[in-house]
Short mmCIF file of C-alpha atoms (C1' of nucleotides) in Angstrom, two decimals:
data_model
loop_
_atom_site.label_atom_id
_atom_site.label_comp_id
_atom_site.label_asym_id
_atom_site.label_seq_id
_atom_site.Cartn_x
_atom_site.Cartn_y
_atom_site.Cartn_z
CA UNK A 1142 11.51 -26.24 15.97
CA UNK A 1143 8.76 -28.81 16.69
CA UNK A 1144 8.05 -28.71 20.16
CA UNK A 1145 5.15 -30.97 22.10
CA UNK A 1146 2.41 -28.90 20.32
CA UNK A 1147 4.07 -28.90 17.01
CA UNK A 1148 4.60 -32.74 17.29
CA UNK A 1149 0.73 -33.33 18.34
CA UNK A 1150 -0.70 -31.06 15.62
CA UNK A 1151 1.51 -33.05 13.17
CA UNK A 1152 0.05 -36.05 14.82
CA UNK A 1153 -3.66 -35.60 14.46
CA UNK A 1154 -3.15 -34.64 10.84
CA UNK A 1155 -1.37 -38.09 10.14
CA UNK A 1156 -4.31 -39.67 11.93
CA UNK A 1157 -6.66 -38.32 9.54
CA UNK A 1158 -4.31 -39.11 6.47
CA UNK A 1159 -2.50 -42.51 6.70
CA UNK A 1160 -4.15 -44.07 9.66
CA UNK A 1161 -4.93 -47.54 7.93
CA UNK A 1162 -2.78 -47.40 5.52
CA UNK A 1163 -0.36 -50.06 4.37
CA UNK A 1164 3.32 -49.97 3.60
CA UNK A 1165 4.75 -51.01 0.18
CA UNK A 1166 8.14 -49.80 0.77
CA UNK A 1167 11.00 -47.75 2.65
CA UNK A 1168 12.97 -45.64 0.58
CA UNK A 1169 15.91 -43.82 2.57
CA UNK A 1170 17.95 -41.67 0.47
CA UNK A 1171 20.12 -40.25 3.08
CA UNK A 1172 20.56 -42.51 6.39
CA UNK A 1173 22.62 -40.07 8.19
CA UNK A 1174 20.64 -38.40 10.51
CA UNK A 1175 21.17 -38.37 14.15
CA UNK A 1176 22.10 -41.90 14.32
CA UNK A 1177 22.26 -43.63 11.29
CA UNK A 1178 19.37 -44.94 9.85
CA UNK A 1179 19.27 -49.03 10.25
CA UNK A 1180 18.72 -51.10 7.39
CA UNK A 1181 16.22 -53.03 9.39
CA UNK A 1182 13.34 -50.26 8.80
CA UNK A 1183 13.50 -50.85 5.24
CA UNK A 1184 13.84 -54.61 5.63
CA UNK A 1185 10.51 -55.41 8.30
CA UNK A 1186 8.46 -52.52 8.16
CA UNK A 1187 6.92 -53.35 4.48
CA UNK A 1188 3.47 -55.44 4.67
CA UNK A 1189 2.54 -53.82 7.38
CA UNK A 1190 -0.32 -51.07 8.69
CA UNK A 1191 -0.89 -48.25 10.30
CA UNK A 1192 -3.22 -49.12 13.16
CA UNK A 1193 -2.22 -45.91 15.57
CA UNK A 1194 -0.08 -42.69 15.86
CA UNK A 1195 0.66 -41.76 19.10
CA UNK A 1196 3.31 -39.38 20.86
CA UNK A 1197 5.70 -39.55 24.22
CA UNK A 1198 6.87 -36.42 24.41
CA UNK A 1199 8.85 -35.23 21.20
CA UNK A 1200 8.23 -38.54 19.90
CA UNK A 1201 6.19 -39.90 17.36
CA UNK A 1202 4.89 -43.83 18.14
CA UNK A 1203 3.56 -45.24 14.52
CA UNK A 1204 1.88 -48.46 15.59
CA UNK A 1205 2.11 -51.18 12.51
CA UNK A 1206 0.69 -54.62 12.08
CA UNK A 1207 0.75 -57.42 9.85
CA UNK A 1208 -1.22 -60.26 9.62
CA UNK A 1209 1.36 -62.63 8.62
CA UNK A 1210 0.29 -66.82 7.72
CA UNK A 1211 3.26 -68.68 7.57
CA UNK A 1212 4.42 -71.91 6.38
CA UNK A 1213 5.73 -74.15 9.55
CA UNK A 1214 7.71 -77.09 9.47
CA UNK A 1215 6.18 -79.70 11.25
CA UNK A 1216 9.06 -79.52 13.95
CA UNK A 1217 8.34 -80.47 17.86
CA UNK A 1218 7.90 -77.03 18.66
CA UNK A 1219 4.93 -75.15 20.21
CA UNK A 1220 3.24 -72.29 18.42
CA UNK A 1221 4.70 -69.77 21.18
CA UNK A 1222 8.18 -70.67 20.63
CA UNK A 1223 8.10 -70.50 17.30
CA UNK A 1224 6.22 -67.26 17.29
CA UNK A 1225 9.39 -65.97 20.11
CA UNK A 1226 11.67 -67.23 17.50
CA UNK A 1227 10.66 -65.19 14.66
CA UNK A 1228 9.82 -62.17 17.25
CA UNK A 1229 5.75 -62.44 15.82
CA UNK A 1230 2.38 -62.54 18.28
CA UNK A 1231 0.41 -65.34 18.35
CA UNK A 1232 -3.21 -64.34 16.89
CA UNK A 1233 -5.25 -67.30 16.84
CA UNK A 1234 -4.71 -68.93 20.52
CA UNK A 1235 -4.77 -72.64 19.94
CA UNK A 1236 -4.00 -75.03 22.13
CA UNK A 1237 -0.47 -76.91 21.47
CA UNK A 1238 -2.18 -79.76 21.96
CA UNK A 1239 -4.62 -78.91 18.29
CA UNK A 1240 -1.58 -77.69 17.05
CA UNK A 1241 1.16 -80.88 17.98
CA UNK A 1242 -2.18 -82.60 16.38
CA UNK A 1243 -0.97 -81.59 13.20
CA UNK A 1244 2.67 -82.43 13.74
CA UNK A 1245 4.05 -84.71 10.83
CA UNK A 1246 2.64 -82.05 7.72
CA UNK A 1247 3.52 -78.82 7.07
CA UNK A 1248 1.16 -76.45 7.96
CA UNK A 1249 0.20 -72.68 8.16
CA UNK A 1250 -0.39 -70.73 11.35
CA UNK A 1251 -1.51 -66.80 11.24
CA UNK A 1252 0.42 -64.62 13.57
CA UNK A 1253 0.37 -60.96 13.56
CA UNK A 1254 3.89 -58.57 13.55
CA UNK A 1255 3.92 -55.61 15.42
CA UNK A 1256 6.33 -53.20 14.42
CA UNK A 1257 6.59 -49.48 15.57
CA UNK A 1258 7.99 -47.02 13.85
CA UNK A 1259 9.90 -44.07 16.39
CA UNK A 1260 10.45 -40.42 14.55
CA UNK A 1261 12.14 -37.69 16.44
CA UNK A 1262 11.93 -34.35 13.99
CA UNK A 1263 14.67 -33.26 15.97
CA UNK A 1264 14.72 -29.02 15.23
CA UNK A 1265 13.82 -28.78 11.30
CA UNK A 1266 11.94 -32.14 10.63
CA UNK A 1267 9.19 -32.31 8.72
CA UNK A 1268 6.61 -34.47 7.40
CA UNK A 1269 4.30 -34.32 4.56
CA UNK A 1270 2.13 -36.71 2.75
CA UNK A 1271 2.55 -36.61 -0.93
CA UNK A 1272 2.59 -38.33 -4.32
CA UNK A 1273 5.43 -40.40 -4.44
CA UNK A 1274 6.25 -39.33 -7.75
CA UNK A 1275 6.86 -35.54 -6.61
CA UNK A 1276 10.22 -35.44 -6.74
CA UNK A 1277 11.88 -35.42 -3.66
CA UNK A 1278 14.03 -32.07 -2.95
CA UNK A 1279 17.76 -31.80 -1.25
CA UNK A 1280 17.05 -32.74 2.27
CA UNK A 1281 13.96 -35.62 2.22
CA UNK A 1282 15.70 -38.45 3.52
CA UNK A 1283 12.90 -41.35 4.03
CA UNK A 1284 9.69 -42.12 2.20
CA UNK A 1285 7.41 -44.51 3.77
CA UNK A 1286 5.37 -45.48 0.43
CA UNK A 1287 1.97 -46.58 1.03
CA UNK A 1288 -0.17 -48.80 -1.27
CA UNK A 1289 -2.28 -46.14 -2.55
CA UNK A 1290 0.71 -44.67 -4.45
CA UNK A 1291 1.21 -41.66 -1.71
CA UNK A 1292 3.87 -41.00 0.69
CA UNK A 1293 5.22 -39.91 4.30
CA UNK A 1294 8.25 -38.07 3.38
CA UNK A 1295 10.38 -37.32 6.03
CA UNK A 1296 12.41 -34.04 5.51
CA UNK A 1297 15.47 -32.85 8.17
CA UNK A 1298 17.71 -30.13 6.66
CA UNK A 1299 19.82 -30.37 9.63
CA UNK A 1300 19.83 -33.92 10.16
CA UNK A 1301 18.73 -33.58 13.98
CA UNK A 1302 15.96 -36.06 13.92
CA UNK A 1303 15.74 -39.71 13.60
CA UNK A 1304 13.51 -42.79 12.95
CA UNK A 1305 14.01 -46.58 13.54
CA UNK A 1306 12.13 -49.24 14.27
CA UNK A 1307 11.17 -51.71 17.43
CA UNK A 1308 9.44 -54.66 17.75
CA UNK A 1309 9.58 -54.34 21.63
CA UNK A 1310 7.61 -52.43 23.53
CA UNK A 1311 8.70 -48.95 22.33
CA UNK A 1312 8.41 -47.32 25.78
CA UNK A 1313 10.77 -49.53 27.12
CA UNK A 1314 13.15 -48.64 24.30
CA UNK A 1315 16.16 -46.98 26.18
CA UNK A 1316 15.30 -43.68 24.51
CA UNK A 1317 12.01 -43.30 25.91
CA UNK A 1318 12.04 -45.67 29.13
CA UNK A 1319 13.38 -43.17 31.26
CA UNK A 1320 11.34 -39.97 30.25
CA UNK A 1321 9.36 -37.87 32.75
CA UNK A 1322 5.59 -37.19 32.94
CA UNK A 1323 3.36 -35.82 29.95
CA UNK A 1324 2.41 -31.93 30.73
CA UNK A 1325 -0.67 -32.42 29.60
CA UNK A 1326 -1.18 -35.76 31.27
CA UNK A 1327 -2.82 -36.38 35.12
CA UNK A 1328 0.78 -37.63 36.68
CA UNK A 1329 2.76 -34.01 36.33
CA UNK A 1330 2.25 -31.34 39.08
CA UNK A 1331 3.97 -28.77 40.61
CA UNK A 1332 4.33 -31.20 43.58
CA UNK A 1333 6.06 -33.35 41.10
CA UNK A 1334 8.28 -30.66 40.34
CA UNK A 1335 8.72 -29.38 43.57
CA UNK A 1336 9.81 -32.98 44.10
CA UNK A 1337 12.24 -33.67 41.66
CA UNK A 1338 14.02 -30.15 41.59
CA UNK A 1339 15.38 -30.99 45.48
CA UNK A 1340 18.63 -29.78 45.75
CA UNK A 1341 19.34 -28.95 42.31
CA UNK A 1342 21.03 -25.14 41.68
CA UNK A 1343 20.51 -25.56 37.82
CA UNK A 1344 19.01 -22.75 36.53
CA UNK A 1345 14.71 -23.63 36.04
CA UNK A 1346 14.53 -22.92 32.59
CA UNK A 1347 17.29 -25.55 32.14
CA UNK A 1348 15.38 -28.04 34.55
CA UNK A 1349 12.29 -27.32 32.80
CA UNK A 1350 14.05 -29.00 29.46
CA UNK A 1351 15.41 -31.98 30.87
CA UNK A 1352 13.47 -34.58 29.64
CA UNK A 1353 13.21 -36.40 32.83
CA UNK A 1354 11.25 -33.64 34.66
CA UNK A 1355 8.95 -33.54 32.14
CA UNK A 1356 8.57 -34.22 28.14
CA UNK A 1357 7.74 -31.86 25.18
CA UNK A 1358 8.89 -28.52 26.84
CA UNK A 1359 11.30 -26.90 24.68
CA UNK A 1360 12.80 -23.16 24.73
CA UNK A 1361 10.07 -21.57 23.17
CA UNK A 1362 7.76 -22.86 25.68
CA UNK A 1363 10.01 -22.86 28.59
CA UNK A 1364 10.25 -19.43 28.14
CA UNK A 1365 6.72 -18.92 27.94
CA UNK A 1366 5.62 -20.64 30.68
CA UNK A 1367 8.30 -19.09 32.93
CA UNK A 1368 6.36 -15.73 31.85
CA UNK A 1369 3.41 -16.65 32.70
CA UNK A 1370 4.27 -18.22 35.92
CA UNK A 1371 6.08 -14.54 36.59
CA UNK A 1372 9.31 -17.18 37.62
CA UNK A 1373 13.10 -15.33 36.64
CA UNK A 1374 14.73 -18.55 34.00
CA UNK A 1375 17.46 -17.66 35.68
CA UNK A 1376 16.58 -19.15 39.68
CA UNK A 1377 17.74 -22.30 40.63
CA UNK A 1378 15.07 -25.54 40.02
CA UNK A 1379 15.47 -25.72 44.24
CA UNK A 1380 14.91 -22.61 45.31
CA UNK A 1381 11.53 -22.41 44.06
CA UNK A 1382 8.90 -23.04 46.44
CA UNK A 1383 6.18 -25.44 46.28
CA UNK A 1384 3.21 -22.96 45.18
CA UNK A 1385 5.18 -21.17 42.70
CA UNK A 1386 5.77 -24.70 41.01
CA UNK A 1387 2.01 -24.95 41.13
CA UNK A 1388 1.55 -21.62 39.50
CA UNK A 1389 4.25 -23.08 37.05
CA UNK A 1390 2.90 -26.51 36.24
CA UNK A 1391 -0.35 -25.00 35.93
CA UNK A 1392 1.15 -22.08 33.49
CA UNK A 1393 2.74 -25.20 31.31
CA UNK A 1394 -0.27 -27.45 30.93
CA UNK A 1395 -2.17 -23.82 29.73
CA UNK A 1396 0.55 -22.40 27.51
CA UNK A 1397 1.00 -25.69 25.54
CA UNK A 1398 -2.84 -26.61 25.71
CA UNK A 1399 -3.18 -23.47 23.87
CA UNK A 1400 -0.44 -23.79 21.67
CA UNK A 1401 -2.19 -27.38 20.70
CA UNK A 1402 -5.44 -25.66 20.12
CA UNK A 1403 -3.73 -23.02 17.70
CA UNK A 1404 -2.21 -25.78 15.88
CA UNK A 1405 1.30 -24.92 17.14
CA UNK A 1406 4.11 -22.02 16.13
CA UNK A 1407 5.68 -21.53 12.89
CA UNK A 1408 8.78 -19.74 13.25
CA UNK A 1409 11.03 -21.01 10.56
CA UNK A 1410 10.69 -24.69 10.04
CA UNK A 1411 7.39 -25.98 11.62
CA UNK A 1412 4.27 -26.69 9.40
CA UNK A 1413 1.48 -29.32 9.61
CA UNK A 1414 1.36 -31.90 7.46
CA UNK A 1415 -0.25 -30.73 5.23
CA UNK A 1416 1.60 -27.83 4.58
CA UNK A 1417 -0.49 -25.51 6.96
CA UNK A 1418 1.33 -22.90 9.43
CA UNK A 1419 0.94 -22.91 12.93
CA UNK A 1420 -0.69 -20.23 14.25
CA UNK A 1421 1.21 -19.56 18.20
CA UNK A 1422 3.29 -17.30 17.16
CA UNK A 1423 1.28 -14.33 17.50
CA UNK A 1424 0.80 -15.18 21.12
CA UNK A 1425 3.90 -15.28 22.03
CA UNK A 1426 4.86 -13.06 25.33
CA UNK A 1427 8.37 -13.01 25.32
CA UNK A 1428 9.97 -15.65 23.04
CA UNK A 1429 12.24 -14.06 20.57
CA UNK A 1430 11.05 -10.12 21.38
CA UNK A 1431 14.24 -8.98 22.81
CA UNK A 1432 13.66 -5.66 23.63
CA UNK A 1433 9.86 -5.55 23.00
CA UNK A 1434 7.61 -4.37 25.53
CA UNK A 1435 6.43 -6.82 27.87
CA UNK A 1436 2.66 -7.29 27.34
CA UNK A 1437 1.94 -6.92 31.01
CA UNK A 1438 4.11 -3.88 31.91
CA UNK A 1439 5.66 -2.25 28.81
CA UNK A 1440 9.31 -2.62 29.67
CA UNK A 1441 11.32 -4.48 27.29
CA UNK A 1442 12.00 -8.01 27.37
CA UNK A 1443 15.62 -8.65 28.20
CA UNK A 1444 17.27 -11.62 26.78
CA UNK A 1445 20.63 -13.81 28.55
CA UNK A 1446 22.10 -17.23 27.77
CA UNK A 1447 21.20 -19.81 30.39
CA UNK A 1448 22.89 -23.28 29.83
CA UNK A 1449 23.97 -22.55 26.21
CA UNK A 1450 20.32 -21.27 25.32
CA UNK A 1451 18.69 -17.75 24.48
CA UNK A 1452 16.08 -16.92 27.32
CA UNK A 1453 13.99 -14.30 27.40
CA UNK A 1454 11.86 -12.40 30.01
CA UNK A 1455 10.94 -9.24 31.75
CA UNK A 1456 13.03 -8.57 34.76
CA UNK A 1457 10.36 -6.89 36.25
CA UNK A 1458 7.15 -9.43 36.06
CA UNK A 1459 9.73 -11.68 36.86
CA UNK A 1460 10.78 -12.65 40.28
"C1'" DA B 1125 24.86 -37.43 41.14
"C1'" DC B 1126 25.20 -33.14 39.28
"C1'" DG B 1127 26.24 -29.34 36.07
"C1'" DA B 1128 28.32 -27.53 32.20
"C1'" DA B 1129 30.14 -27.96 27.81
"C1'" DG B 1130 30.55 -30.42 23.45
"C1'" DC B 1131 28.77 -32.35 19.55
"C1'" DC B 1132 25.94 -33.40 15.54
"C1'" DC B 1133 24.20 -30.23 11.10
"C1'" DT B 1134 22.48 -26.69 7.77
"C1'" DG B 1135 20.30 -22.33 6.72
"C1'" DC B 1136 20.14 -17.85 7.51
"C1'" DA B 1137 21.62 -13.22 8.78
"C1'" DA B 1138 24.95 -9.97 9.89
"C1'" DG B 1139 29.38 -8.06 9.18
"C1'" DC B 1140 33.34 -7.20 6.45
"C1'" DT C 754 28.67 -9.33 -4.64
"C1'" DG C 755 30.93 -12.81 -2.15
"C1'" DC C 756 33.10 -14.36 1.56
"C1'" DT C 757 33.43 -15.48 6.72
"C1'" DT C 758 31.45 -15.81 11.13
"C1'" DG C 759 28.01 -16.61 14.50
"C1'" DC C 760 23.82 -18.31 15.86
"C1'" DA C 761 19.78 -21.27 16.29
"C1'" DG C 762 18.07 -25.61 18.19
"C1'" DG C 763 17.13 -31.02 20.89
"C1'" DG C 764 19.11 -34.11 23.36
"C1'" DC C 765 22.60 -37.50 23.90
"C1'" DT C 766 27.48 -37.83 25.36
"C1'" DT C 767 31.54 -36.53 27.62
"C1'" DC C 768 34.13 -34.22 30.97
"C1'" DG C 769 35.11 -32.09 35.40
#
DNA sequence: ACGAAGCCCTGCAAGC
DNA sequence: TGCTTGCAGGGCTTCG
């Protein structure tokens, strides 16, 4: 169940293992994940390179580019339309003027293509970089080949996740325009929370995993965070006071910082790219120890269903 | 606008 | 042993 940690430690590893690495191919063996997979991905994203990996929230953000020289008619059109036409950035910034100097022949122009490439692992995606010629088991559903003969091979037993492509601005894409602040990053606060929880009776560990409050919290973490911040799950997102959503934001930005820094949590599905486990796990409070004694007190962790999802927590650090 | 439920899907575990 | 059932989960969508 990759969560914000999970999805950063897979990120770093990809940055050390296919940053600069170019495309040859899309295979998809099985577009029916979330959405269905779009045949453009395997149509525009071959040619071009990793330059980045980065992450919004769940979200991983490949960043590709091609250098792409191509043939132009010698049409009355300006370099910018024609690069608007065919959706491509203009590299090499000539003036129309140099360039309607060489109207009449056919000449080349070098753009370059961005493309980037958005994966969700949804609860049981994972990604590993292998040979291409290990055969691919029962559930790996897209192979991004790479030139070198090596792979990212996208595996989703339950078919939560998804990847497509944009040639947009990817944080404007409707999936990811309207997302809330990064815990880790300098907008979120409890004052934002305090903020945006006004009025609403949902239950906190609910509001906590809307992804317009804030990104990457899942209910592992949720739950841990609510521990630490000694909040009940269970109280309404308005009835919690302005310092106890700074003890909260606070408890967030440390439990995940430290789930980063242990390489995530491996419970069933989660491991690094390169096959490593997480290591969070261990340091889990109250996650998945129904009946467990609470580190802090020694009674046992009590567990209810809030908003269709297990929660756990000791009633009695808990207020 | 809000809150709750539904849905997508497969693997696993518990119960019979 | 082999079946059925329930549960887990993210997050978009639908319904009230």
């Amino acid at each position: 169940m990759p969560e914000l940690p999970e999805v950063e430690t897979i990120r770093r590893g990809l940055i050390q293992s296919i940053l600069g690495r170019k495309i040859e191919k899309v295979i998809i063996r099985n577009p029916r994940l979330r959405w269905p997979i779009a045949e453009d991905l395997a149509d525009d994203v071959p040619g071009h390179t990793v330059k980045g990996i980065s992450r919004r929230g769940k979200y991983l953000l490949f960043h590709l580019t091609q250098e792409v020289h191509a043939k132009v008619e010698p049409y009355r059109i300006t370099r910018q339309k024609h690069a608007k036409r065919r959706n491509l950035h203009v590299v090499n910034e000539h003036s129309e003027h140099v360039f309607n100097a060489v109207r009449g022949y056919e000449t080349t122009v070098a753009y370059s293509s961005q493309e980037t490439v958005i994966l969700h692992l949804g609860m049981s995606g994972s990604l590993r970089v292998v040979p291409v010629t290990v055969v691919p088991e029962k559930h790996d559903h897209v192979d991004l080949v790479f030139d070198g003969g090596d792979c990212l091979r996208f595996r989703d037993p339950r078919r939560f996740g998804a990847i497509f492509k944009t040639s947009a601005d990817p944080l404007t894409h409707p999936l990811l325009a309207d997302l809330g602040p990064e815990p880790l990053g300098d907008t979120f606060s409890g004052e934002w929370l305090f903020k945006v929880s006004r009025n609403r009776r949902v239950a906190v560990k609910a509001f906590l995993m809307e992804g317009k409050v804030v990104v990457g919290l899942g209910n592992i973490y949720a739950n841990e965070a609510l521990f630490r911040a000694a909040i009940l799950p269970s109280r309404p997102a308005g009835s919690i006071s302005l310092p106890e959503y700074d003890t909260l934001a606070e408890a967030i930005r440390q439990t995940l910082q430290e789930a980063v820094d242990s390489g995530g949590t491996t419970l069933r599905d989660f491991f690094h790219s390169d096959g490593e486990p997480g290591y969070f796990r261990q340091r889990l409070c109250v996650y998945g120890r129904t009946g467990e004694p609470c580190p802090q007190c020694g009674r046992p962790i009590e567990q209810q269903r809030i908003c269709q999802r297990s929660s756990f927590f000791c009633s009695h650090c808990q207020r």
